Short mmCIF file of C-alpha atoms and ligand atoms in Angstrom, two decimals:
data_model
loop_
_atom_site.label_atom_id
_atom_site.label_comp_id
_atom_site.label_asym_id
_atom_site.label_seq_id
_atom_site.Cartn_x
_atom_site.Cartn_y
_atom_site.Cartn_z
CA MET A 722 -5.48 -24.05 36.71
CA HIS A 723 -7.11 -26.91 34.79
CA GLN A 724 -5.04 -29.55 33.11
CA SER A 725 -6.32 -31.22 29.98
CA SER A 726 -5.64 -34.87 29.27
CA LEU A 727 -6.63 -34.47 25.62
CA THR A 728 -4.16 -35.54 23.00
CA ILE A 729 -3.83 -32.41 20.89
CA ASP A 730 -2.45 -32.75 17.39
CA SER A 731 -1.40 -29.11 16.94
CA LYS A 732 -2.10 -27.55 13.56
CA LEU A 733 0.86 -25.23 14.17
CA PRO A 734 3.39 -27.33 16.10
CA SER A 735 6.35 -25.03 15.55
CA VAL A 736 4.58 -21.73 16.21
CA GLY A 737 5.23 -19.92 19.49
CA THR A 738 4.43 -16.36 20.56
CA THR A 739 5.24 -13.76 17.89
CA ILE A 740 8.63 -12.09 18.11
CA PHE A 741 6.86 -8.70 18.33
CA THR A 742 5.07 -9.69 21.53
CA VAL A 743 8.20 -11.31 22.95
CA MET A 744 10.43 -8.30 22.32
CA SER A 745 7.86 -5.72 23.44
CA LYS A 746 7.43 -7.63 26.71
CA LEU A 747 11.19 -7.88 27.20
CA ALA A 748 11.46 -4.12 26.54
CA ALA A 749 8.79 -3.43 29.16
CA ASP A 750 10.37 -5.82 31.67
CA CYS A 751 13.81 -4.19 31.22
CA GLY A 752 12.56 -0.61 30.94
CA ALA A 753 14.21 -0.46 27.49
CA ILE A 754 13.32 1.99 24.71
CA ASN A 755 11.08 -0.09 22.48
CA LEU A 756 12.16 0.13 18.83
CA SER A 757 11.08 -3.48 18.26
CA GLN A 758 7.35 -3.87 17.54
CA GLY A 759 6.13 -1.55 14.79
CA PHE A 760 3.83 1.07 16.29
CA PRO A 761 4.02 4.85 16.77
CA ASP A 762 4.67 6.27 20.25
CA PHE A 763 2.84 9.49 19.32
CA GLN A 764 -0.82 10.42 19.07
CA ALA A 765 -3.09 10.55 16.06
CA GLU A 766 -4.76 13.91 15.39
CA PRO A 767 -7.73 15.03 17.52
CA ALA A 768 -9.86 15.47 14.37
CA LEU A 769 -9.93 11.68 13.97
CA PHE A 770 -11.09 11.14 17.54
CA GLU A 771 -13.69 13.91 17.27
CA ALA A 772 -15.16 12.42 14.08
CA THR A 773 -15.35 9.00 15.75
CA LEU A 774 -16.93 10.36 18.92
CA ARG A 775 -19.45 12.29 16.86
CA ALA A 776 -20.48 9.08 15.11
CA MET A 777 -20.96 7.39 18.50
CA ARG A 778 -23.02 10.32 19.81
CA GLU A 779 -25.15 10.31 16.69
CA GLY A 780 -26.11 6.72 17.51
CA ARG A 781 -24.03 4.95 14.87
CA ASN A 782 -23.26 2.11 17.25
CA GLN A 783 -24.99 -0.94 15.77
CA TYR A 784 -23.79 -3.46 13.20
CA PRO A 785 -22.62 -1.85 10.00
CA PRO A 786 -23.14 -3.64 6.67
CA MET A 787 -21.00 -6.77 6.39
CA ALA A 788 -18.61 -5.15 3.87
CA GLY A 789 -18.16 -1.96 5.91
CA VAL A 790 -20.02 1.37 6.16
CA ALA A 791 -20.83 2.94 2.79
CA GLU A 792 -19.10 6.19 3.78
CA LEU A 793 -15.76 4.43 4.28
CA ARG A 794 -15.96 2.22 1.22
CA SER A 795 -16.71 5.23 -0.90
CA ALA A 796 -13.81 7.22 0.62
CA ILE A 797 -11.49 4.25 -0.11
CA ALA A 798 -12.78 4.00 -3.70
CA ASP A 799 -12.07 7.70 -4.23
CA LYS A 800 -8.59 7.43 -2.72
CA VAL A 801 -7.47 4.50 -4.86
CA ALA A 802 -8.98 6.10 -7.97
CA ALA A 803 -7.03 9.31 -7.29
CA LEU A 804 -3.77 7.58 -6.41
CA TYR A 805 -3.67 4.56 -8.69
CA GLY A 806 -6.21 5.39 -11.40
CA ALA A 807 -8.04 2.23 -10.35
CA ALA A 808 -11.82 1.97 -10.49
CA TYR A 809 -12.95 -0.28 -7.63
CA ASP A 810 -16.69 -0.47 -7.12
CA ALA A 811 -17.49 0.44 -3.50
CA ASP A 812 -20.38 -2.05 -3.28
CA HIS A 813 -18.76 -5.13 -4.73
CA GLU A 814 -15.01 -4.68 -4.76
CA ILE A 815 -14.06 -3.11 -1.41
CA THR A 816 -14.38 -4.74 2.03
CA VAL A 817 -13.39 -3.23 5.38
CA THR A 818 -11.55 -5.65 7.66
CA ALA A 819 -10.33 -5.91 11.25
CA GLY A 820 -6.84 -4.80 10.26
CA ALA A 821 -4.62 -6.22 7.56
CA THR A 822 -3.98 -9.37 9.60
CA GLN A 823 -7.60 -10.48 9.35
CA ALA A 824 -7.71 -9.53 5.68
CA ILE A 825 -4.65 -11.69 5.02
CA PHE A 826 -5.98 -14.65 6.97
CA THR A 827 -9.41 -14.45 5.38
CA ALA A 828 -8.01 -14.12 1.85
CA ILE A 829 -5.81 -17.17 2.39
CA ALA A 830 -8.69 -19.17 3.90
CA ALA A 831 -10.94 -18.20 0.98
CA PHE A 832 -8.60 -19.44 -1.75
CA VAL A 833 -6.05 -21.93 -0.39
CA ARG A 834 -7.04 -25.57 -0.08
CA SER A 835 -5.30 -28.44 1.61
CA GLY A 836 -2.13 -29.31 -0.33
CA ASP A 837 -2.07 -26.04 -2.27
CA GLU A 838 1.21 -24.16 -2.50
CA VAL A 839 1.65 -20.49 -1.70
CA ILE A 840 4.82 -18.65 -2.71
CA VAL A 841 6.06 -16.18 -0.09
CA PHE A 842 9.18 -14.01 -0.09
CA GLU A 843 11.65 -14.38 2.74
CA PRO A 844 12.29 -12.58 5.09
CA VAL A 845 8.52 -13.04 5.40
CA TYR A 846 6.06 -11.11 7.59
CA ASP A 847 5.15 -13.41 10.41
CA SER A 848 1.41 -13.89 9.88
CA TYR A 849 1.47 -15.32 6.35
CA VAL A 850 2.84 -18.81 6.87
CA PRO A 851 0.78 -19.73 9.96
CA ALA A 852 -2.34 -18.63 8.06
CA ILE A 853 -1.37 -20.81 5.09
CA GLU A 854 -0.63 -23.80 7.33
CA THR A 855 -3.81 -23.43 9.39
CA VAL A 856 -5.84 -24.09 6.26
CA GLY A 857 -3.63 -26.99 5.15
CA GLY A 858 -1.58 -25.15 2.52
CA LYS A 859 2.17 -25.32 2.04
CA ALA A 860 4.45 -22.28 2.00
CA VAL A 861 7.09 -22.24 -0.73
CA TYR A 862 9.93 -19.81 -0.08
CA ALA A 863 11.39 -17.34 -2.57
CA ALA A 864 14.39 -15.37 -1.35
CA LEU A 865 14.89 -11.66 -0.92
CA ARG A 866 18.63 -11.87 -0.37
CA PHE A 867 20.73 -9.78 1.95
CA PRO A 868 21.91 -7.06 1.57
CA ASP A 869 19.61 -5.47 -1.04
CA TYR A 870 16.67 -7.87 -0.64
CA ARG A 871 15.72 -7.85 -4.32
CA PRO A 872 13.45 -10.58 -5.73
CA ASP A 873 15.01 -13.14 -8.08
CA TRP A 874 12.32 -13.72 -10.71
CA GLN A 875 14.16 -16.66 -12.22
CA GLN A 876 13.95 -18.37 -8.86
CA VAL A 877 10.26 -17.48 -8.47
CA ARG A 878 9.54 -18.94 -11.88
CA SER A 879 11.30 -22.16 -10.88
CA LEU A 880 9.11 -22.44 -7.79
CA LEU A 881 5.84 -22.39 -9.74
CA SER A 882 4.00 -25.70 -9.91
CA PRO A 883 0.52 -26.88 -10.87
CA ARG A 884 -0.28 -26.63 -7.15
CA THR A 885 0.67 -22.95 -6.87
CA ARG A 886 -2.57 -21.31 -5.80
CA MET A 887 -1.33 -17.98 -4.50
CA ILE A 888 1.68 -15.66 -4.42
CA ILE A 889 2.01 -13.19 -1.55
CA ILE A 890 3.98 -10.00 -2.04
CA ASN A 891 4.64 -7.11 0.34
CA SER A 892 5.93 -3.73 -0.81
CA PRO A 893 7.09 -1.56 0.91
CA HIS A 894 8.53 -4.54 2.70
CA ASN A 895 8.52 -5.39 6.38
CA PRO A 896 11.16 -5.99 7.74
CA THR A 897 13.68 -4.92 5.08
CA GLY A 898 12.35 -1.54 3.87
CA SER A 899 12.88 -2.66 0.25
CA LEU A 900 10.44 -1.91 -2.58
CA PHE A 901 9.12 -3.69 -5.64
CA ASP A 902 9.69 -1.52 -8.70
CA ALA A 903 7.55 -1.30 -11.84
CA GLU A 904 9.80 -3.92 -13.48
CA ASP A 905 9.07 -6.34 -10.64
CA LEU A 906 5.35 -6.04 -11.23
CA ALA A 907 5.95 -6.53 -14.96
CA MET A 908 7.86 -9.76 -14.21
CA LEU A 909 5.13 -10.93 -11.88
CA ALA A 910 2.53 -10.27 -14.55
CA GLU A 911 4.56 -12.22 -17.05
CA ILE A 912 5.07 -15.30 -14.91
CA THR A 913 1.44 -15.46 -13.78
CA ARG A 914 -0.06 -14.88 -17.23
CA ASP A 915 -2.39 -17.74 -18.26
CA THR A 916 -2.47 -19.17 -14.73
CA ASP A 917 -5.22 -19.12 -12.09
CA ILE A 918 -2.84 -17.92 -9.41
CA VAL A 919 -4.31 -15.41 -6.96
CA LEU A 920 -2.00 -12.62 -5.93
CA LEU A 921 -2.20 -11.28 -2.39
CA SER A 922 -0.51 -7.89 -2.26
CA ASP A 923 0.15 -6.62 1.26
CA GLU A 924 0.46 -2.85 0.81
CA VAL A 925 0.03 -1.68 4.39
CA TYR A 926 2.98 0.75 4.00
CA GLU A 927 1.68 2.11 0.66
CA HIS A 928 2.02 5.73 1.82
CA ILE A 929 5.50 5.35 3.32
CA VAL A 930 7.84 5.43 0.32
CA PHE A 931 10.97 7.59 0.33
CA ASP A 932 13.33 9.61 -1.86
CA GLY A 933 10.69 10.51 -4.42
CA ALA A 934 9.91 6.90 -5.37
CA ALA A 935 6.29 6.06 -6.23
CA HIS A 936 4.52 3.16 -4.55
CA GLN A 937 3.91 0.48 -7.16
CA SER A 938 0.43 -0.67 -6.27
CA VAL A 939 -0.85 -3.81 -7.88
CA ALA A 940 -4.15 -1.88 -8.08
CA ALA A 941 -2.54 0.37 -10.71
CA HIS A 942 -1.55 -2.60 -12.89
CA PRO A 943 -4.70 -3.79 -14.69
CA GLN A 944 -3.38 -7.25 -15.57
CA LEU A 945 -2.27 -7.97 -12.00
CA ALA A 946 -5.25 -6.22 -10.40
CA ALA A 947 -7.59 -8.69 -12.09
CA ARG A 948 -6.07 -11.57 -10.07
CA SER A 949 -5.27 -9.67 -6.86
CA MET A 950 -6.43 -9.11 -3.32
CA VAL A 951 -4.87 -5.74 -2.43
CA ILE A 952 -4.64 -5.16 1.31
CA SER A 953 -3.99 -1.99 3.31
CA SER A 954 -4.29 -0.89 6.94
CA PHE A 955 -5.37 2.38 8.53
CA GLY A 956 -3.26 1.46 11.54
CA LYS A 957 -0.08 2.35 9.64
CA THR A 958 -1.45 5.35 7.79
CA TYR A 959 -3.21 7.24 10.60
CA HIS A 960 -1.07 6.15 13.61
CA ILE A 961 -3.80 3.95 15.08
CA THR A 962 -2.41 0.41 15.05
CA GLY A 963 -4.65 -0.47 18.01
CA TRP A 964 -7.86 0.29 16.13
CA LYS A 965 -7.29 -2.73 13.88
CA ILE A 966 -9.05 -1.50 10.75
CA GLY A 967 -7.92 -2.16 7.22
CA TYR A 968 -9.42 -3.04 3.87
CA VAL A 969 -9.24 -5.25 0.82
CA LEU A 970 -9.67 -4.35 -2.84
CA ALA A 971 -10.42 -7.06 -5.38
CA ALA A 972 -12.32 -7.77 -8.57
CA GLY A 973 -15.94 -8.74 -7.83
CA GLU A 974 -15.45 -12.47 -8.56
CA LEU A 975 -12.58 -12.68 -6.06
CA MET A 976 -14.25 -10.40 -3.54
CA SER A 977 -17.40 -12.48 -3.47
CA GLU A 978 -15.33 -15.51 -2.34
CA PHE A 979 -13.50 -13.35 0.21
CA ARG A 980 -16.80 -12.13 1.68
CA LYS A 981 -18.17 -15.66 2.04
CA VAL A 982 -15.40 -16.29 4.57
CA HIS A 983 -15.25 -12.77 6.01
CA GLN A 984 -18.91 -12.83 7.07
CA PHE A 985 -18.32 -15.85 9.28
CA ASN A 986 -14.82 -14.89 10.32
CA VAL A 987 -15.53 -11.43 11.82
CA PHE A 988 -18.80 -10.57 9.99
CA THR A 989 -17.91 -6.88 10.22
CA VAL A 990 -15.84 -4.20 11.94
CA ASN A 991 -16.79 -1.61 14.56
CA THR A 992 -19.02 1.13 13.18
CA PRO A 993 -17.97 4.44 14.79
CA CYS A 994 -14.26 3.98 14.05
CA GLN A 995 -15.08 3.26 10.42
CA LEU A 996 -17.13 6.46 10.26
CA GLY A 997 -14.41 8.47 11.99
CA ILE A 998 -11.82 7.27 9.48
CA ALA A 999 -14.19 7.87 6.55
CA GLU A 1000 -14.52 11.53 7.48
CA TYR A 1001 -10.85 11.99 8.37
CA MET A 1002 -9.43 10.47 5.19
CA ARG A 1003 -11.39 12.86 2.95
CA ASP A 1004 -8.49 15.27 3.53
CA ALA A 1005 -5.96 13.58 1.25
CA SER A 1006 -3.04 15.56 2.67
CA ARG A 1007 -3.26 13.26 5.70
CA HIS A 1008 -2.06 10.22 3.79
CA LEU A 1009 -0.15 12.10 1.10
CA GLY A 1010 1.99 13.81 3.74
CA LEU A 1011 3.00 10.56 5.41
CA ALA A 1012 6.03 9.83 3.21
CA ALA A 1013 7.67 13.18 4.02
CA PHE A 1014 6.74 12.80 7.70
CA TYR A 1015 8.47 9.40 7.96
CA GLU A 1016 11.34 10.35 5.67
CA ARG A 1017 12.29 13.01 8.24
CA LYS A 1018 12.17 10.39 10.97
CA ARG A 1019 14.21 7.94 8.91
CA ASP A 1020 16.85 10.59 8.22
CA PHE A 1021 16.91 11.72 11.83
CA PHE A 1022 17.33 8.17 13.10
CA ARG A 1023 20.02 7.39 10.53
CA SER A 1024 21.89 10.53 11.52
CA GLN A 1025 21.67 9.47 15.15
CA LEU A 1026 23.40 6.20 14.25
CA GLY A 1027 25.85 7.83 11.84
CA THR A 1028 28.79 7.70 14.22
CA SER A 1029 27.79 4.39 15.82
CA ARG A 1030 29.26 1.01 14.93
CA PHE A 1031 25.98 -0.15 13.38
CA GLU A 1032 26.10 -0.48 9.60
CA LEU A 1033 22.85 0.85 8.19
CA LEU A 1034 21.27 -0.86 5.19
CA PRO A 1035 19.23 1.15 2.65
CA CYS A 1036 15.64 1.97 3.66
CA ARG A 1037 13.42 2.83 0.67
CA GLY A 1038 10.06 2.56 2.44
CA SER A 1039 8.10 1.37 5.54
CA TYR A 1040 9.05 2.57 9.02
CA PHE A 1041 11.79 0.04 9.59
CA GLN A 1042 15.55 0.46 9.44
CA LEU A 1043 17.82 -2.59 9.21
CA ALA A 1044 21.37 -2.62 10.54
CA ARG A 1045 24.32 -5.02 10.64
CA TYR A 1046 26.22 -5.23 13.88
CA SER A 1047 29.30 -7.30 12.96
CA ALA A 1048 31.60 -4.50 14.20
CA ILE A 1049 29.99 -4.85 17.63
CA SER A 1050 29.31 -8.52 18.26
CA ASP A 1051 29.54 -12.09 16.95
CA LEU A 1052 26.31 -13.14 18.63
CA PRO A 1053 23.49 -14.63 16.56
CA ASP A 1054 20.81 -11.99 15.98
CA GLN A 1055 18.28 -13.43 18.47
CA GLU A 1056 20.86 -13.29 21.24
CA PHE A 1057 22.17 -9.91 20.14
CA ALA A 1058 18.62 -8.45 20.20
CA ARG A 1059 18.09 -9.71 23.75
CA TRP A 1060 21.51 -8.45 24.86
CA LEU A 1061 20.87 -5.02 23.34
CA THR A 1062 17.51 -4.83 25.10
CA ARG A 1063 18.78 -5.92 28.50
CA GLU A 1064 22.22 -4.32 28.60
CA ILE A 1065 21.95 -1.25 26.38
CA GLY A 1066 18.26 -0.54 26.88
CA VAL A 1067 17.09 -0.51 23.25
CA ALA A 1068 14.77 -3.26 22.01
CA VAL A 1069 14.97 -4.42 18.38
CA ILE A 1070 13.71 -7.31 16.25
CA PRO A 1071 16.15 -10.02 15.07
CA VAL A 1072 15.56 -10.45 11.33
CA SER A 1073 16.13 -14.24 11.43
CA ALA A 1074 12.66 -14.42 13.05
CA PHE A 1075 11.31 -13.77 9.53
CA ASN A 1076 13.15 -16.78 8.04
CA HIS A 1077 11.53 -20.21 8.31
CA ASP A 1078 14.88 -21.99 8.77
CA GLY A 1079 16.27 -19.36 11.14
CA HIS A 1080 18.81 -18.22 8.51
CA ASP A 1081 20.76 -15.41 10.19
CA ASP A 1082 22.52 -12.58 8.33
CA ARG A 1083 23.22 -10.91 11.70
CA VAL A 1084 20.88 -8.05 11.02
CA VAL A 1085 18.41 -6.36 13.38
CA ARG A 1086 15.36 -4.20 12.69
CA PHE A 1087 14.70 -0.83 14.33
CA CYS A 1088 11.26 0.81 14.16
CA PHE A 1089 11.60 4.57 13.71
CA ALA A 1090 7.87 5.42 14.03
CA LYS A 1091 8.76 7.26 17.22
CA GLN A 1092 8.99 10.80 18.57
CA GLU A 1093 12.27 12.55 17.92
CA ALA A 1094 13.02 12.50 21.64
CA THR A 1095 12.66 8.69 21.68
CA LEU A 1096 14.91 8.29 18.65
CA ALA A 1097 17.47 10.68 20.13
CA ALA A 1098 17.49 8.81 23.46
CA ALA A 1099 17.93 5.50 21.63
CA GLY A 1100 20.67 7.02 19.45
CA GLU A 1101 22.54 8.17 22.50
CA ARG A 1102 22.54 4.62 23.90
CA LEU A 1103 23.35 2.98 20.57
CA ARG A 1104 26.37 5.22 19.94
CA ARG A 1105 27.87 3.94 23.18
CA VAL A 1106 27.85 0.30 22.04
N1 LIG B 518 1.38 -6.75 7.02
C1 LIG B 518 2.52 -6.15 7.34
C2 LIG B 518 3.66 -6.20 6.37
C3 LIG B 518 2.66 -5.50 8.56
O1 LIG B 518 3.81 -4.92 8.88
C4 LIG B 518 1.57 -5.48 9.44
C5 LIG B 518 1.61 -4.81 10.79
N2 LIG B 518 2.80 -4.39 11.23
C6 LIG B 518 0.39 -6.11 9.07
C7 LIG B 518 0.34 -6.74 7.85
C8 LIG B 518 -0.80 -6.15 9.97
O2 LIG B 518 -1.54 -4.97 9.97
P1 LIG B 518 -2.73 -4.75 10.99
O3 LIG B 518 -2.14 -4.23 12.24
O4 LIG B 518 -3.63 -3.77 10.31
O5 LIG B 518 -3.38 -6.07 11.20
N1 LIG B 519 3.48 -5.62 12.23
C1 LIG B 519 4.09 -5.08 13.40
C2 LIG B 519 5.62 -5.19 13.25
O1 LIG B 519 6.11 -5.59 12.25
C3 LIG B 519 3.69 -5.83 14.62
C4 LIG B 519 2.35 -6.44 14.60
C5 LIG B 519 2.22 -7.45 15.71
O2 LIG B 519 2.67 -7.22 16.81
N2 LIG B 519 1.65 -8.57 15.39
O3 LIG B 519 6.32 -4.86 14.14
#
């Protein structure tokens, strides 16, 4: 082991290892059922693998174009046109990325300068603020308050300043499972009108919306779309979180700035997987069926916990279920999550990890993107607590 005598002035002094990595490792160490980090424990369909393998065998193994293979960009353009009535030009307004995480980082790096402010909603997905701070920006926190986690547009308006460069939204929301409704987008349009604020809309759970609700994509709102980077991820939609492929939609003027950074950040994303996804996604039932697929899992998991002492909060979208545990324990959520993992054998995420000041409503997050047998085994343990 080498030891460095350099004085390092960390750009991210308060950042440690992400809570997802920490809890997944603890789950593995304890042999616990892992309902912490968000990933499916079931396979994607063979047709996706076959399409990808075919692309490899056909020799599609060299660099694709910087923005992504034409086949995939055109399939994405057709999907968003069909779903949101939005006309994004495949050549200039769609870029394939190495997952949503890279898309988010690159979008922030492309637009946020030192001293700029970026409004985020708390609880906030963990990658946004470190990305903002790495490029010298400052996160400004709007609240999604327990227990319904609705935005307070009066508060958001009060947080705007001449330095506000970007607002980041995420619906369906990780970790709370809440949604922005059409009225929320209308409010957002109103408060950003006549500003140069860029909107980053993280829509990775766009196809996982329950109880007949429609996903409110910023892409479907012409006034917002004109100032937005809309981000999605195939990892969530096709059960392939480890492939790390996503995409960004944006008006040409915004996209050209995004690509200036993207080309030196990752340049491009692996070719055969892009081609496999391009072929696979042409069957729209594969993404259109996702809401019903996860709604069954949500309902099954909720029924498993029905007679437990966990108090389930509403879940309108995403594959996360929040629960209060005040009937079980007085522990802070970080300690409760570790206790539950070690002693009961079910790993969860403490929601305070998504709050910059550690604010703790004593709520934990369960991921229900799991086989029924996994959810049933977890339910059995959780009912005993
Ligand atoms: N945004 C949100 C809200 C997420 O939940 C996730 C992944 N769980 C991401 C972004 C990152 O997606 P990817 O794995 O495609 O980088
Ligand atoms: N986004 C996933 C979650 O919320 C985890 C991604 C990661 O591990 N960075 O659980």
